[in-house]
CSV table of C-alpha atoms in Angstrom, one decimal:
chain,number,residue,atom,x,y,z
A,12,UNK,CA,-16.7,6.8,-30.0
A,13,UNK,CA,-19.7,8.0,-31.9
A,14,UNK,CA,-21.5,11.4,-31.6
A,15,UNK,CA,-25.2,11.6,-31.0
A,16,UNK,CA,-27.5,14.6,-31.4
A,17,UNK,CA,-29.5,15.4,-28.3
A,18,UNK,CA,-32.9,16.9,-28.1
A,19,UNK,CA,-31.5,20.3,-27.6
A,20,UNK,CA,-29.6,20.0,-30.9
A,21,UNK,CA,-26.2,19.8,-29.3
A,22,UNK,CA,-23.8,17.0,-30.3
A,23,UNK,CA,-22.4,15.1,-27.3
A,24,UNK,CA,-20.1,12.1,-27.0
A,25,UNK,CA,-22.1,8.8,-26.9
A,26,UNK,CA,-20.3,7.3,-23.9
A,27,UNK,CA,-22.1,4.9,-21.5
A,28,UNK,CA,-20.5,4.9,-18.1
A,29,UNK,CA,-19.9,1.6,-16.5
A,30,UNK,CA,-18.2,0.2,-13.4
A,31,UNK,CA,-14.8,0.4,-15.0
A,32,UNK,CA,-15.2,4.1,-15.4
A,33,UNK,CA,-16.2,4.5,-11.8
A,34,UNK,CA,-13.2,2.5,-10.7
A,35,UNK,CA,-11.0,4.9,-12.7
A,36,UNK,CA,-12.5,7.9,-10.9
A,37,UNK,CA,-12.0,6.3,-7.5
A,38,UNK,CA,-8.4,5.3,-8.3
A,39,UNK,CA,-7.6,8.9,-9.2
A,40,UNK,CA,-9.3,10.2,-6.0
A,41,UNK,CA,-7.7,7.6,-3.7
A,42,UNK,CA,-4.2,8.0,-5.1
A,43,UNK,CA,-4.4,11.8,-5.5
A,44,UNK,CA,-2.5,11.6,-8.8
A,45,UNK,CA,-3.1,10.6,-12.4
A,46,UNK,CA,0.4,9.1,-12.5
A,47,UNK,CA,-0.2,6.9,-9.5
A,48,UNK,CA,-3.7,6.0,-10.6
A,49,UNK,CA,-2.3,4.9,-14.0
A,50,UNK,CA,0.3,2.7,-12.3
A,51,UNK,CA,-2.3,1.1,-10.1
A,52,UNK,CA,-4.7,0.5,-13.0
A,53,UNK,CA,-2.0,-0.8,-15.4
A,54,UNK,CA,-2.4,2.0,-17.8
A,55,UNK,CA,-0.2,4.8,-19.3
A,56,UNK,CA,-0.8,8.2,-17.9
A,57,UNK,CA,-1.8,9.6,-21.3
A,58,UNK,CA,-4.4,6.8,-21.8
A,59,UNK,CA,-5.8,7.5,-18.3
A,60,UNK,CA,-6.0,11.3,-19.0
A,61,UNK,CA,-7.9,10.6,-22.2
A,62,UNK,CA,-10.3,8.3,-20.5
A,63,UNK,CA,-10.9,10.9,-17.7
A,64,UNK,CA,-11.7,13.5,-20.4
A,65,UNK,CA,-14.2,11.2,-22.0
A,66,UNK,CA,-15.8,10.6,-18.7
A,67,UNK,CA,-16.0,14.3,-17.9
A,68,UNK,CA,-17.5,15.0,-21.3
A,69,UNK,CA,-20.1,12.3,-20.8
A,70,UNK,CA,-21.0,13.8,-17.4
A,71,UNK,CA,-20.8,17.3,-18.6
A,72,UNK,CA,-18.4,18.8,-16.1
A,73,UNK,CA,-14.9,18.8,-14.6
A,74,UNK,CA,-14.4,16.1,-12.0
A,75,UNK,CA,-10.8,16.8,-11.0
A,76,UNK,CA,-8.5,19.9,-10.8
A,77,UNK,CA,-4.8,19.5,-11.5
A,78,UNK,CA,-2.7,21.1,-8.7
A,79,UNK,CA,1.0,21.1,-7.9
A,80,UNK,CA,0.5,18.4,-5.3
A,81,UNK,CA,-1.7,16.2,-7.5
A,82,UNK,CA,-5.3,15.8,-8.6
A,83,UNK,CA,-8.2,16.8,-6.4
A,84,UNK,CA,-11.9,16.2,-6.9
A,85,UNK,CA,-14.1,19.3,-7.7
A,86,UNK,CA,-17.5,19.7,-6.0
A,87,UNK,CA,-19.0,17.8,-8.9
A,88,UNK,CA,-16.3,15.2,-8.5
A,89,UNK,CA,-17.1,14.7,-4.8
A,90,UNK,CA,-20.8,14.3,-5.7
A,91,UNK,CA,-20.1,11.7,-8.4
A,92,UNK,CA,-17.6,9.8,-6.2
A,93,UNK,CA,-20.1,9.6,-3.3
A,94,UNK,CA,-22.5,7.8,-5.7
A,95,UNK,CA,-19.8,5.8,-7.4
A,96,UNK,CA,-18.4,4.1,-4.4
A,97,UNK,CA,-21.6,2.3,-3.3
A,98,UNK,CA,-22.1,1.1,-6.8
A,99,UNK,CA,-18.5,-0.4,-6.9
A,100,UNK,CA,-19.1,-2.0,-3.5
A,101,UNK,CA,-22.4,-3.5,-4.5
A,102,UNK,CA,-20.8,-4.9,-7.7
A,103,UNK,CA,-17.9,-6.4,-5.7
A,104,UNK,CA,-20.4,-8.0,-3.3
A,105,UNK,CA,-22.4,-9.4,-6.2
A,106,UNK,CA,-19.3,-10.9,-7.8
A,107,UNK,CA,-18.1,-12.3,-4.4
A,108,UNK,CA,-21.4,-13.9,-3.7
A,109,UNK,CA,-21.6,-15.4,-7.2
A,110,UNK,CA,-18.1,-16.8,-6.9
A,111,UNK,CA,-18.8,-18.2,-3.5
A,112,UNK,CA,-21.9,-19.9,-4.8
A,113,UNK,CA,-19.9,-21.3,-7.7
A,114,UNK,CA,-17.2,-22.6,-5.3
A,115,UNK,CA,-19.9,-24.2,-3.1
A,116,UNK,CA,-21.5,-25.9,-6.0
A,117,UNK,CA,-18.2,-27.4,-7.1
A,118,UNK,CA,-18.5,-30.0,-4.4
A,119,UNK,CA,-16.3,-31.1,-1.4
A,120,UNK,CA,-13.7,-32.7,-3.7
A,121,UNK,CA,-12.5,-29.3,-5.0
A,122,UNK,CA,-9.1,-28.2,-3.8
A,123,UNK,CA,-9.2,-25.3,-1.3
A,124,UNK,CA,-7.5,-22.1,-2.3
A,125,UNK,CA,-6.0,-19.1,-0.4
A,126,UNK,CA,-5.1,-15.9,-2.2
A,127,UNK,CA,-2.7,-13.8,-0.2
A,128,UNK,CA,-1.7,-10.2,-1.0
A,129,UNK,CA,1.2,-8.3,0.6
A,130,UNK,CA,3.2,-5.1,0.3
A,131,UNK,CA,6.9,-5.6,-0.2
A,132,UNK,CA,8.4,-7.1,3.0
A,133,UNK,CA,11.2,-9.5,4.0
A,134,UNK,CA,8.5,-11.3,6.1
A,135,UNK,CA,6.6,-12.4,3.0
A,136,UNK,CA,8.7,-15.4,2.1
A,137,UNK,CA,8.8,-16.7,5.7
A,138,UNK,CA,5.1,-16.1,6.1
A,139,UNK,CA,4.3,-18.0,2.9
A,140,UNK,CA,6.6,-20.9,3.9
A,141,UNK,CA,4.8,-21.2,7.2
A,142,UNK,CA,1.4,-21.1,5.5
A,143,UNK,CA,2.4,-23.9,3.1
A,144,UNK,CA,3.5,-26.0,6.1
A,145,UNK,CA,0.3,-25.4,8.0
A,146,UNK,CA,-2.0,-25.8,5.0
A,147,UNK,CA,-0.2,-28.3,2.7
A,148,UNK,CA,-3.5,-29.3,0.9
A,149,UNK,CA,-4.4,-25.7,0.1
A,150,UNK,CA,-3.6,-24.0,-3.2
A,151,UNK,CA,-1.9,-20.8,-1.8
A,152,UNK,CA,-0.9,-17.9,-4.1
A,153,UNK,CA,0.8,-14.7,-3.3
A,154,UNK,CA,0.4,-11.3,-5.0
A,155,UNK,CA,2.9,-8.6,-4.0
A,156,UNK,CA,2.3,-4.9,-4.7
A,157,UNK,CA,3.9,-1.8,-3.3
A,158,UNK,CA,0.6,-0.1,-3.2
A,159,UNK,CA,-1.5,-0.9,-0.2
A,160,UNK,CA,-4.5,0.8,-1.7
A,161,UNK,CA,-4.3,-1.5,-4.8
A,162,UNK,CA,-4.2,-4.6,-2.5
A,163,UNK,CA,-7.3,-3.4,-0.5
A,164,UNK,CA,-9.2,-2.9,-3.8
A,165,UNK,CA,-8.3,-6.4,-4.7
A,166,UNK,CA,-9.6,-7.7,-1.4
A,167,UNK,CA,-12.9,-5.7,-2.0
A,168,UNK,CA,-13.2,-7.1,-5.5
A,169,UNK,CA,-12.8,-10.8,-4.3
A,170,UNK,CA,-9.4,-11.0,-6.0
A,171,UNK,CA,-7.6,-11.6,-2.7
A,172,UNK,CA,-8.7,-13.3,0.5
A,173,UNK,CA,-6.3,-11.7,2.9
A,174,UNK,CA,-3.6,-9.0,2.6
A,175,UNK,CA,-0.7,-7.6,4.7
A,176,UNK,CA,-0.5,-3.8,4.2
A,177,UNK,CA,1.1,-0.8,5.7
A,178,UNK,CA,-0.3,2.7,6.3
A,179,UNK,CA,1.8,5.8,6.3
A,180,UNK,CA,1.3,7.8,9.5
A,181,UNK,CA,-1.1,10.7,9.0
A,182,UNK,CA,-2.5,9.2,5.7
A,183,UNK,CA,-5.1,6.6,6.6
A,184,UNK,CA,-6.0,4.0,4.0
A,185,UNK,CA,-9.4,3.6,2.6
A,186,UNK,CA,-10.3,0.1,4.0
A,187,UNK,CA,-13.3,-1.5,2.1
A,188,UNK,CA,-16.5,-1.1,4.2
A,189,UNK,CA,-17.0,-4.8,4.5
A,190,UNK,CA,-13.4,-5.8,5.1
A,191,UNK,CA,-12.0,-6.5,8.6
A,192,UNK,CA,-8.5,-6.0,9.9
A,193,UNK,CA,-6.1,-6.6,12.8
A,194,UNK,CA,-3.1,-4.4,13.7
A,195,UNK,CA,0.2,-6.2,13.6
A,196,UNK,CA,2.2,-3.1,14.6
A,197,UNK,CA,0.5,0.1,15.6
A,198,UNK,CA,3.6,2.1,14.9
A,199,UNK,CA,6.5,0.6,13.1
A,200,UNK,CA,9.5,3.0,12.9
A,201,UNK,CA,11.1,3.6,9.6
A,202,UNK,CA,14.9,3.5,9.7
A,203,UNK,CA,17.2,5.1,7.2
A,204,UNK,CA,19.8,3.5,4.8
A,205,UNK,CA,22.9,5.5,4.1
A,206,UNK,CA,26.4,4.9,2.9
A,207,UNK,CA,28.9,3.3,5.3
A,208,UNK,CA,31.2,6.3,4.7
A,209,UNK,CA,28.6,8.9,5.6
A,210,UNK,CA,29.5,10.9,8.7
A,211,UNK,CA,26.3,10.0,10.4
A,212,UNK,CA,26.9,6.2,9.8
A,213,UNK,CA,29.2,6.1,12.9
A,214,UNK,CA,26.3,7.0,15.2
A,215,UNK,CA,24.0,4.4,16.6
A,216,UNK,CA,21.0,6.7,16.1
A,217,UNK,CA,20.9,9.5,13.5
A,218,UNK,CA,18.9,12.8,13.6
A,219,UNK,CA,17.0,14.2,10.7
A,220,UNK,CA,19.2,17.3,10.9
A,221,UNK,CA,22.2,15.1,10.3
A,222,UNK,CA,20.8,14.3,6.9
A,223,UNK,CA,19.4,17.7,6.0
A,224,UNK,CA,21.9,18.3,3.3
A,225,UNK,CA,21.5,14.8,1.7
A,226,UNK,CA,19.2,13.9,-1.2
A,227,UNK,CA,16.4,11.6,0.0
A,228,UNK,CA,14.8,9.0,-2.2
A,229,UNK,CA,11.2,7.6,-2.2
A,230,UNK,CA,9.4,5.1,-4.5
A,231,UNK,CA,6.8,7.0,-6.5
A,232,UNK,CA,4.5,4.0,-6.5
A,233,UNK,CA,4.3,3.7,-2.7
A,234,UNK,CA,1.1,5.2,-1.3
A,235,UNK,CA,1.6,8.6,0.4
A,236,UNK,CA,5.3,7.9,1.1
A,237,UNK,CA,6.4,11.2,-0.6
A,238,UNK,CA,3.7,13.2,1.1
A,239,UNK,CA,4.4,11.7,4.5
A,240,UNK,CA,8.1,12.4,4.2
A,241,UNK,CA,7.5,16.0,3.2
A,242,UNK,CA,5.2,16.5,6.1
A,243,UNK,CA,7.9,15.2,8.5
A,244,UNK,CA,10.5,17.5,7.0
A,245,UNK,CA,8.2,20.5,7.2
A,246,UNK,CA,7.4,19.9,10.9
A,247,UNK,CA,11.2,19.6,11.5
A,248,UNK,CA,11.8,22.9,9.7
A,249,UNK,CA,13.9,21.1,7.0
A,250,UNK,CA,13.7,21.2,3.3
A,251,UNK,CA,16.1,18.5,1.8
A,252,UNK,CA,15.9,17.5,-1.8
A,253,UNK,CA,13.6,14.5,-2.4
A,254,UNK,CA,13.8,12.5,-5.6
A,255,UNK,CA,11.6,9.6,-6.7
A,256,UNK,CA,13.3,6.4,-7.8
A,257,UNK,CA,11.3,3.4,-8.6
A,258,UNK,CA,14.0,0.8,-9.3
A,259,UNK,CA,15.3,-0.8,-6.1
A,260,UNK,CA,18.7,-1.8,-7.6
A,261,UNK,CA,19.4,1.8,-8.7
A,262,UNK,CA,18.3,3.1,-5.4
A,263,UNK,CA,20.6,0.8,-3.5
A,264,UNK,CA,23.6,1.8,-5.7
A,265,UNK,CA,22.8,5.5,-5.1
A,266,UNK,CA,22.8,4.9,-1.4
A,267,UNK,CA,26.0,2.9,-1.4
A,268,UNK,CA,27.8,5.6,-3.5
A,269,UNK,CA,26.8,8.3,-1.0
A,270,UNK,CA,24.6,10.1,-3.6
A,271,UNK,CA,21.4,9.7,-1.5
A,272,UNK,CA,19.8,8.3,1.6
A,273,UNK,CA,16.4,6.6,1.8
A,274,UNK,CA,13.9,5.4,4.5
A,275,UNK,CA,13.7,1.6,4.9
A,276,UNK,CA,11.9,-1.0,7.0
A,277,UNK,CA,13.6,-1.7,10.3
A,278,UNK,CA,13.9,-5.3,9.4
A,279,UNK,CA,16.0,-4.4,6.3
A,280,UNK,CA,19.5,-5.8,5.9
A,281,UNK,CA,22.1,-3.3,4.9
A,282,UNK,CA,23.4,-3.7,1.3
A,283,UNK,CA,27.1,-3.7,0.3
A,284,UNK,CA,28.7,-0.5,1.4
A,285,UNK,CA,25.6,0.7,3.4
A,286,UNK,CA,24.3,0.8,7.0
A,287,UNK,CA,20.8,0.9,8.4
A,288,UNK,CA,20.2,3.2,11.3
A,289,UNK,CA,17.2,4.3,13.4
A,290,UNK,CA,16.1,7.9,13.3
A,291,UNK,CA,15.9,9.9,16.6
A,292,UNK,CA,12.3,10.3,17.7
A,293,UNK,CA,11.0,7.9,15.0
A,294,UNK,CA,9.5,10.7,12.9
A,295,UNK,CA,8.7,8.3,10.0
A,296,UNK,CA,6.4,5.5,10.9
A,297,UNK,CA,3.7,3.2,9.4
A,298,UNK,CA,1.0,1.0,10.8
A,299,UNK,CA,1.0,-2.7,9.8
A,300,UNK,CA,-2.4,-4.2,9.1
A,301,UNK,CA,-3.6,-7.8,8.4
A,302,UNK,CA,-6.9,-7.4,6.4
A,303,UNK,CA,-9.4,-10.0,5.1
A,304,UNK,CA,-12.8,-10.4,3.5
A,305,UNK,CA,-15.5,-11.4,5.9
A,306,UNK,CA,-16.6,-15.0,5.9
A,307,UNK,CA,-13.7,-16.1,3.6
A,308,UNK,CA,-12.1,-18.2,6.4
A,309,UNK,CA,-13.2,-19.4,9.8
A,310,UNK,CA,-12.0,-17.4,12.9
A,311,UNK,CA,-9.5,-20.1,13.9
A,312,UNK,CA,-8.1,-20.2,10.4
A,313,UNK,CA,-7.7,-16.4,10.4
A,314,UNK,CA,-6.1,-16.5,13.8
A,315,UNK,CA,-3.6,-19.0,12.5
A,316,UNK,CA,-2.8,-17.0,9.4
A,317,UNK,CA,-2.3,-13.9,11.5
A,318,UNK,CA,-0.2,-15.8,14.0
A,319,UNK,CA,2.1,-17.1,11.2
A,320,UNK,CA,2.5,-13.6,9.9
A,321,UNK,CA,3.4,-12.2,13.3
A,322,UNK,CA,5.9,-15.0,13.9
A,323,UNK,CA,7.5,-14.5,10.5
A,324,UNK,CA,7.8,-10.7,11.2
A,325,UNK,CA,9.2,-11.2,14.7
A,326,UNK,CA,11.8,-13.7,13.4
A,327,UNK,CA,13.3,-10.9,11.3
A,328,UNK,CA,13.7,-8.7,14.4
A,329,UNK,CA,16.6,-11.0,15.4
A,330,UNK,CA,18.5,-10.0,12.3
A,331,UNK,CA,18.9,-6.3,13.1
A,332,UNK,CA,20.3,-5.5,16.6
A,333,UNK,CA,19.1,-1.9,16.3
A,334,UNK,CA,15.6,-3.0,15.8
A,335,UNK,CA,15.8,-5.5,18.6
A,336,UNK,CA,16.9,-2.7,20.9
A,337,UNK,CA,14.0,-0.5,19.7
A,338,UNK,CA,11.5,-3.3,20.3
A,339,UNK,CA,12.9,-3.9,23.8
A,340,UNK,CA,12.3,-0.3,24.6
A,341,UNK,CA,9.0,0.3,22.9
A,342,UNK,CA,7.3,-3.1,22.4
A,343,UNK,CA,8.6,-5.4,25.1
A,344,UNK,CA,5.4,-7.5,25.2
A,345,UNK,CA,5.6,-8.1,21.4
A,346,UNK,CA,9.3,-8.8,21.6
A,347,UNK,CA,8.6,-11.4,24.3
A,348,UNK,CA,6.9,-13.5,21.6
A,349,UNK,CA,10.2,-13.9,19.7
A,350,UNK,CA,11.4,-17.4,20.4
């Protein structure tokens, strides 16, 4: 980075901002954390911090404040972000249009392709198998990411055609302006995994108070999972210890050993030495969304993809009797489609 002398005689960093820098700012704002933004961008946190400082020096002001709960935009940051987002959207639209034109010019003999994105779910494998069976001549790829925000950015940037994501209750996702979506589940309850020897494991339904003295685990790369859990505990008047564990194998071992408990999808199978139980009142919940870029597929093709996802998801409901019971009580119409 070179230094240039301005007309006022002050030396300033010679940094030209581009779309990459704007994406960095948006990633920090969307995730609310330098650490989470670095994970989404595939960078180390020190590298991201250095880049942010360079951007702030180039602009001439502080864009984010560091707080105990994360990074928040300053007034200047909000102003820059309000201008940056349309630029990123326009650039994504330009690239998408150019790629579509290139695909169209390749001629009818070119193999069709379908790029699917998804958060981690046991439904992914069955969904992909169904898609392969329905579209045997289509080059179908899958990209799995625990961050729904990262997947939506890939949809906006024409890196994915469709995506299956979940949204923590109370923490709405920033869906790209030109993207469309359908709701698979308006409110999917999150169950809890705990050791088979835990006192609460003998109950069909556990209460949060039953686990108030336990250590809870969350994945730090999951969007808003920690904040959503903390909000639920605060509303319940509880303050259990919450630790962040990224490795699923380690998390499973900690649960089995009785060292911790963790929320899980209601379609989850219990691991060795563990049980999965619903939580009274369903305080932890997410919304399941099927999203896509407009004009990427015909309406009948999108209906078929959504239908295959729904069928794959509902098939999993047969595995967990507790979830079957929950669906029978709360979503009987949806459950009626399980065949």
